[in-house]
Amino acid sequence: MAIIEERLDTGGIAHTQLVNGIVKATKSSRPEHGDRHVGMVYIVDLLTRMFLPSGYPNSVSPDYLRYQILNALQAFCNSLAGMLSSRAILQGFGVGDPTASATKALLLTVLQDVFGRLTTILSAHLIGSSLYPEAKTYRLLADVLNDTAVILDTLSPFFNTFSIPGLRVASLCLSAIFKSLCSICAGGSKAAIAVHFATPISGKGDVGDLNAKDASKETVLALFGMLLGTLIVPYVSSPLSTHILLFILVSLHLGINYVGVRLLILRSLNRQRLAIAWQMFDGSVKGHAPEPSEVAPLERIFNFSDFVYEINSTRIRWHIKVATLNVLSV
């Protein structure tokens, strides 16, 4: 009989018994935790296996956990803000108004859907190739677009008080456009970020498992947000309190997302990161190649132009296009 000992990614040890080349039994043991309570260890281990990628932390990049913590906070804020906008949309459709027509609400929904689908097709054509290299930019832009749509939806019932015909319909259609743009930006940039997280410095990750676990976390956070929202929203009924709470949630949502994107240390090169790395290499005394962690803090999140600026300056250094490099100044 032979016993094969295998050390698992989670820190445990698996023992497999072989008798005449046939597997007879396999037993796994968890790592020792000293005097910690066995029940608590089991719960922590269960939650880790449910919500963190298999083999964590060896199967993800070093910046995974801190980004996920901030991503959880921003998703919670977005869930509460979404409930306020959903209530406003229902009010705009005429919920509680006996003179409202279900047919008009249906036609308005169809009109929004048309604008949203057309925007999806057009935006995928225009910016699809930029989503992966400019993941930071489009990840934060997606949140800006989402919050703009939330604000428009929340304000939509008050547009009926203006004498401008069709103002509320126009605002809801514009909201649908922003939501579609958000979907394209968020989908492409999150895929790029997921690939980054699933490529640790040493070892190998599983992007499929990582995406599945992220979806589980987002589902739980959205559920908690809705449950908390059912307790808070009924007491936020006046326009003033609604707008104050919405302003707080949107501010927190954007602020947390900005910090989270700033903390990302992408190891792939795009136009801006390549220019920053070259300037740091060219300016170093011994020709030191900068680490990704040195380049990341110097990136400009919103930089849609072809111009590359000098480090910590507004002076344009280069004008870069695809497959060309035009030096404006040296």
Short mmCIF file of C-alpha atoms in Angstrom, two decimals, residues 47-309:
data_model
loop_
_atom_site.label_atom_id
_atom_site.label_comp_id
_atom_site.label_asym_id
_atom_site.label_seq_id
_atom_site.Cartn_x
_atom_site.Cartn_y
_atom_site.Cartn_z
CA LEU A 47 -17.44 31.39 3.19
CA THR A 48 -13.95 31.38 1.67
CA ARG A 49 -14.83 28.51 -0.64
CA MET A 50 -18.17 30.13 -1.57
CA PHE A 51 -17.05 33.68 -2.30
CA LEU A 52 -13.30 33.58 -3.03
CA PRO A 53 -11.63 31.95 -6.03
CA SER A 54 -10.29 28.45 -5.58
CA GLY A 55 -6.73 28.54 -4.30
CA TYR A 56 -7.01 32.09 -2.90
CA PRO A 57 -4.71 33.98 -2.36
CA ASN A 58 -2.24 32.12 -4.61
CA SER A 59 -4.60 32.11 -7.60
CA VAL A 60 -5.20 35.88 -7.83
CA SER A 61 -3.14 39.04 -8.20
CA PRO A 62 -2.06 40.90 -5.04
CA ASP A 63 -4.53 43.78 -5.55
CA TYR A 64 -7.59 41.49 -5.70
CA LEU A 65 -8.80 41.65 -2.10
CA ARG A 66 -8.64 45.41 -1.58
CA TYR A 67 -10.44 46.02 -4.87
CA GLN A 68 -13.16 43.52 -3.95
CA ILE A 69 -13.73 45.20 -0.59
CA LEU A 70 -14.24 48.57 -2.27
CA ASN A 71 -16.31 46.95 -5.01
CA ALA A 72 -18.60 45.48 -2.35
CA LEU A 73 -19.12 48.88 -0.73
CA GLN A 74 -19.89 50.61 -4.04
CA ALA A 75 -22.31 47.85 -5.06
CA PHE A 76 -24.15 48.29 -1.76
CA CYS A 77 -24.52 52.05 -2.33
CA ASN A 78 -25.63 51.48 -5.91
CA SER A 79 -28.28 49.01 -4.79
CA LEU A 80 -29.85 51.57 -2.42
CA ALA A 81 -29.72 54.32 -5.04
CA GLY A 82 -31.31 51.97 -7.55
CA MET A 83 -34.30 51.46 -5.27
CA LEU A 84 -34.92 55.21 -5.13
CA SER A 85 -34.80 55.47 -8.92
CA SER A 86 -37.05 52.42 -9.35
CA ARG A 87 -39.68 53.98 -7.10
CA ALA A 88 -39.51 57.21 -9.09
CA ILE A 89 -39.93 55.31 -12.38
CA LEU A 90 -43.03 53.56 -11.06
CA GLN A 91 -44.43 56.89 -9.95
CA GLY A 92 -43.74 58.29 -13.40
CA PHE A 93 -45.56 55.35 -14.98
CA GLY A 94 -48.62 56.31 -12.93
CA VAL A 95 -48.62 53.85 -10.03
CA GLY A 96 -51.31 55.09 -7.66
CA ASP A 97 -52.88 57.30 -10.31
CA PRO A 98 -56.31 55.96 -11.45
CA THR A 99 -56.09 57.97 -14.68
CA ALA A 100 -52.82 56.35 -15.76
CA SER A 101 -52.83 54.00 -18.74
CA ALA A 102 -50.99 50.67 -18.80
CA THR A 103 -50.73 50.94 -22.59
CA LYS A 104 -48.86 54.25 -22.37
CA ALA A 105 -46.47 52.75 -19.83
CA LEU A 106 -45.88 49.76 -22.12
CA LEU A 107 -45.21 51.97 -25.15
CA LEU A 108 -42.78 54.09 -23.12
CA THR A 109 -40.94 50.96 -22.03
CA VAL A 110 -40.69 49.80 -25.65
CA LEU A 111 -39.38 53.22 -26.68
CA GLN A 112 -36.70 53.06 -23.98
CA ASP A 113 -35.75 49.57 -25.10
CA VAL A 114 -35.35 50.73 -28.71
CA PHE A 115 -33.01 53.55 -27.72
CA GLY A 116 -31.06 51.22 -25.45
CA ARG A 117 -30.56 48.52 -28.07
CA LEU A 118 -29.49 50.98 -30.77
CA THR A 119 -27.02 52.53 -28.34
CA THR A 120 -25.60 49.10 -27.51
CA ILE A 121 -24.94 48.31 -31.16
CA LEU A 122 -23.38 51.69 -31.93
CA SER A 123 -21.24 51.92 -28.79
CA ALA A 124 -19.91 48.37 -29.23
CA HIS A 125 -18.79 49.34 -32.72
CA LEU A 126 -17.14 52.59 -31.65
CA ILE A 127 -15.41 51.73 -28.38
CA GLY A 128 -15.27 47.92 -28.36
CA SER A 129 -11.56 47.73 -29.18
CA SER A 130 -10.67 50.29 -26.48
CA LEU A 131 -12.33 48.53 -23.53
CA TYR A 132 -9.51 46.09 -22.75
CA PRO A 133 -6.46 48.42 -22.90
CA GLU A 134 -8.31 51.29 -21.20
CA ALA A 135 -10.02 49.16 -18.56
CA LYS A 136 -9.56 51.67 -15.73
CA THR A 137 -11.08 54.53 -17.72
CA TYR A 138 -14.14 52.64 -18.88
CA ARG A 139 -14.70 50.97 -15.50
CA LEU A 140 -15.07 54.34 -13.81
CA LEU A 141 -16.94 55.81 -16.78
CA ALA A 142 -19.49 53.00 -16.47
CA ASP A 143 -20.24 54.10 -12.90
CA VAL A 144 -20.57 57.74 -13.96
CA LEU A 145 -23.05 56.75 -16.68
CA ASN A 146 -24.95 54.51 -14.28
CA ASP A 147 -25.31 57.24 -11.66
CA THR A 148 -26.38 59.75 -14.32
CA ALA A 149 -29.14 57.35 -15.35
CA VAL A 150 -30.16 56.88 -11.72
CA ILE A 151 -30.42 60.65 -11.22
CA LEU A 152 -32.49 61.08 -14.39
CA ASP A 153 -34.84 58.28 -13.33
CA THR A 154 -35.26 59.74 -9.85
CA LEU A 155 -36.04 63.20 -11.22
CA SER A 156 -38.33 61.95 -14.01
CA PRO A 157 -41.65 62.38 -12.09
CA PHE A 158 -40.88 66.08 -11.54
CA PHE A 159 -40.40 66.73 -15.24
CA ASN A 160 -44.16 66.49 -15.65
CA THR A 161 -44.50 69.76 -13.73
CA PHE A 162 -42.72 71.66 -16.51
CA SER A 163 -44.61 73.07 -19.47
CA ILE A 164 -42.22 71.45 -21.95
CA PRO A 165 -44.10 68.58 -23.67
CA GLY A 166 -42.37 65.21 -23.70
CA LEU A 167 -39.66 66.23 -21.24
CA ARG A 168 -40.17 63.20 -19.01
CA VAL A 169 -40.22 60.83 -21.99
CA ALA A 170 -37.00 62.37 -23.29
CA SER A 171 -35.33 62.02 -19.87
CA LEU A 172 -36.29 58.34 -19.61
CA CYS A 173 -35.01 57.65 -23.13
CA LEU A 174 -31.76 59.44 -22.29
CA SER A 175 -31.54 57.33 -19.14
CA ALA A 176 -31.91 54.16 -21.25
CA ILE A 177 -29.05 55.36 -23.47
CA PHE A 178 -26.80 55.92 -20.47
CA LYS A 179 -27.68 52.50 -19.07
CA SER A 180 -26.79 50.82 -22.35
CA LEU A 181 -23.48 52.69 -22.51
CA CYS A 182 -22.84 51.67 -18.92
CA SER A 183 -23.50 48.03 -19.79
CA ILE A 184 -20.99 48.07 -22.66
CA CYS A 185 -18.31 49.93 -20.66
CA ALA A 186 -18.77 47.82 -17.55
CA GLY A 187 -18.88 44.49 -19.41
CA GLY A 188 -15.68 45.02 -21.38
CA SER A 189 -13.68 46.64 -18.59
CA LYS A 190 -14.75 44.10 -15.96
CA ALA A 191 -13.68 41.28 -18.28
CA ALA A 192 -10.24 42.87 -18.63
CA ILE A 193 -9.96 43.37 -14.87
CA ALA A 194 -11.06 39.77 -14.25
CA VAL A 195 -8.31 38.51 -16.56
CA HIS A 196 -5.83 40.67 -14.64
CA PHE A 197 -6.98 39.25 -11.29
CA ALA A 198 -6.82 35.68 -12.61
CA THR A 199 -3.14 36.06 -13.62
CA PRO A 200 -1.19 36.05 -10.34
CA ILE A 201 2.48 36.94 -10.26
CA SER A 202 3.30 33.29 -9.61
CA GLY A 203 0.99 30.38 -10.25
CA LYS A 204 -2.14 30.20 -12.35
CA GLY A 205 -5.69 31.39 -11.78
CA ASP A 206 -9.08 30.42 -13.16
CA VAL A 207 -10.94 33.34 -14.73
CA GLY A 208 -14.15 31.32 -14.97
CA ASP A 209 -14.16 30.48 -11.27
CA LEU A 210 -13.21 34.06 -10.42
CA ASN A 211 -16.15 35.47 -12.41
CA ALA A 212 -18.53 32.98 -10.83
CA LYS A 213 -17.43 33.89 -7.31
CA ASP A 214 -17.66 37.61 -8.10
CA ALA A 215 -21.21 37.08 -9.33
CA SER A 216 -22.05 35.33 -6.04
CA LYS A 217 -20.68 38.24 -4.02
CA GLU A 218 -22.60 40.79 -6.10
CA THR A 219 -25.81 38.80 -5.66
CA VAL A 220 -25.45 38.70 -1.88
CA LEU A 221 -24.61 42.41 -1.69
CA ALA A 222 -27.54 43.34 -3.90
CA LEU A 223 -29.80 41.24 -1.67
CA PHE A 224 -28.56 42.99 1.48
CA GLY A 225 -28.97 46.34 -0.25
CA MET A 226 -32.57 45.58 -1.16
CA LEU A 227 -33.38 44.33 2.33
CA LEU A 228 -31.91 47.45 3.91
CA GLY A 229 -33.65 49.57 1.28
CA THR A 230 -37.04 48.15 2.23
CA LEU A 231 -36.43 49.47 5.75
CA ILE A 232 -35.13 52.89 4.70
CA VAL A 233 -37.03 53.86 1.55
CA PRO A 234 -40.52 53.97 3.16
CA TYR A 235 -39.27 56.70 5.50
CA VAL A 236 -37.72 58.69 2.65
CA SER A 237 -40.87 59.97 1.02
CA SER A 238 -40.43 63.73 0.60
CA PRO A 239 -38.59 65.11 -2.45
CA LEU A 240 -36.01 66.85 -0.25
CA SER A 241 -35.10 63.74 1.75
CA THR A 242 -35.01 61.65 -1.43
CA HIS A 243 -32.62 64.05 -3.15
CA ILE A 244 -30.37 64.33 -0.10
CA LEU A 245 -30.12 60.56 0.29
CA LEU A 246 -29.55 60.15 -3.45
CA PHE A 247 -26.77 62.75 -3.40
CA ILE A 248 -25.05 60.95 -0.51
CA LEU A 249 -25.32 57.53 -2.16
CA VAL A 250 -24.13 58.74 -5.56
CA SER A 251 -21.20 60.61 -4.00
CA LEU A 252 -20.15 57.53 -2.02
CA HIS A 253 -20.61 55.31 -5.05
CA LEU A 254 -18.39 57.41 -7.30
CA GLY A 255 -15.83 58.14 -4.59
CA ILE A 256 -15.38 54.48 -3.68
CA ASN A 257 -15.15 53.47 -7.33
CA TYR A 258 -12.52 56.12 -8.00
CA VAL A 259 -10.38 54.85 -5.12
CA GLY A 260 -10.87 51.24 -6.25
CA VAL A 261 -9.81 51.99 -9.83
CA ARG A 262 -6.84 53.99 -8.56
CA LEU A 263 -5.65 51.01 -6.53
CA LEU A 264 -5.62 48.69 -9.55
CA ILE A 265 -2.11 47.76 -10.64
CA LEU A 266 -2.51 46.49 -14.20
CA ARG A 267 0.54 44.73 -15.57
CA SER A 268 -0.37 45.07 -19.26
CA LEU A 269 0.80 48.03 -21.33
CA ASN A 270 -1.43 50.55 -23.06
CA ARG A 271 -0.54 53.89 -24.66
CA GLN A 272 -0.38 55.79 -21.39
CA ARG A 273 1.35 53.17 -19.24
CA LEU A 274 3.95 52.57 -21.94
CA ALA A 275 4.73 56.29 -22.15
CA ILE A 276 4.99 56.63 -18.35
CA ALA A 277 7.24 53.57 -18.08
CA TRP A 278 9.50 54.85 -20.85
CA GLN A 279 9.80 58.29 -19.24
CA MET A 280 10.70 56.70 -15.88
CA PHE A 281 13.23 54.40 -17.56
CA ASP A 282 14.71 57.23 -19.62
CA GLY A 283 14.98 59.50 -16.58
CA SER A 284 16.56 56.94 -14.27
CA VAL A 285 20.29 57.07 -13.62
CA LYS A 286 21.01 53.36 -14.08
CA GLY A 287 18.32 52.60 -16.64
CA HIS A 288 15.94 51.11 -14.06
CA ALA A 289 12.81 49.55 -15.56
CA PRO A 290 9.87 50.64 -13.38
CA GLU A 291 7.57 48.17 -11.68
CA PRO A 292 3.81 48.20 -12.46
CA SER A 293 3.20 49.45 -8.92
CA GLU A 294 5.34 52.52 -9.71
CA VAL A 295 3.51 53.30 -12.94
CA ALA A 296 -0.06 52.86 -11.68
CA PRO A 297 -0.22 55.95 -9.38
CA LEU A 298 0.89 58.20 -12.26
CA GLU A 299 -1.90 57.21 -14.65
CA ARG A 300 -4.63 59.68 -15.63
CA ILE A 301 -7.95 57.88 -15.32
CA PHE A 302 -9.77 59.98 -17.92
CA ASN A 303 -7.46 60.54 -20.87
CA PHE A 304 -9.31 59.95 -24.14
CA SER A 305 -6.94 61.95 -26.34
CA ASP A 306 -3.89 60.71 -28.23
CA PHE A 307 -1.67 63.05 -26.24
CA VAL A 308 0.67 61.77 -23.56
CA TYR A 309 1.71 64.20 -20.85
#
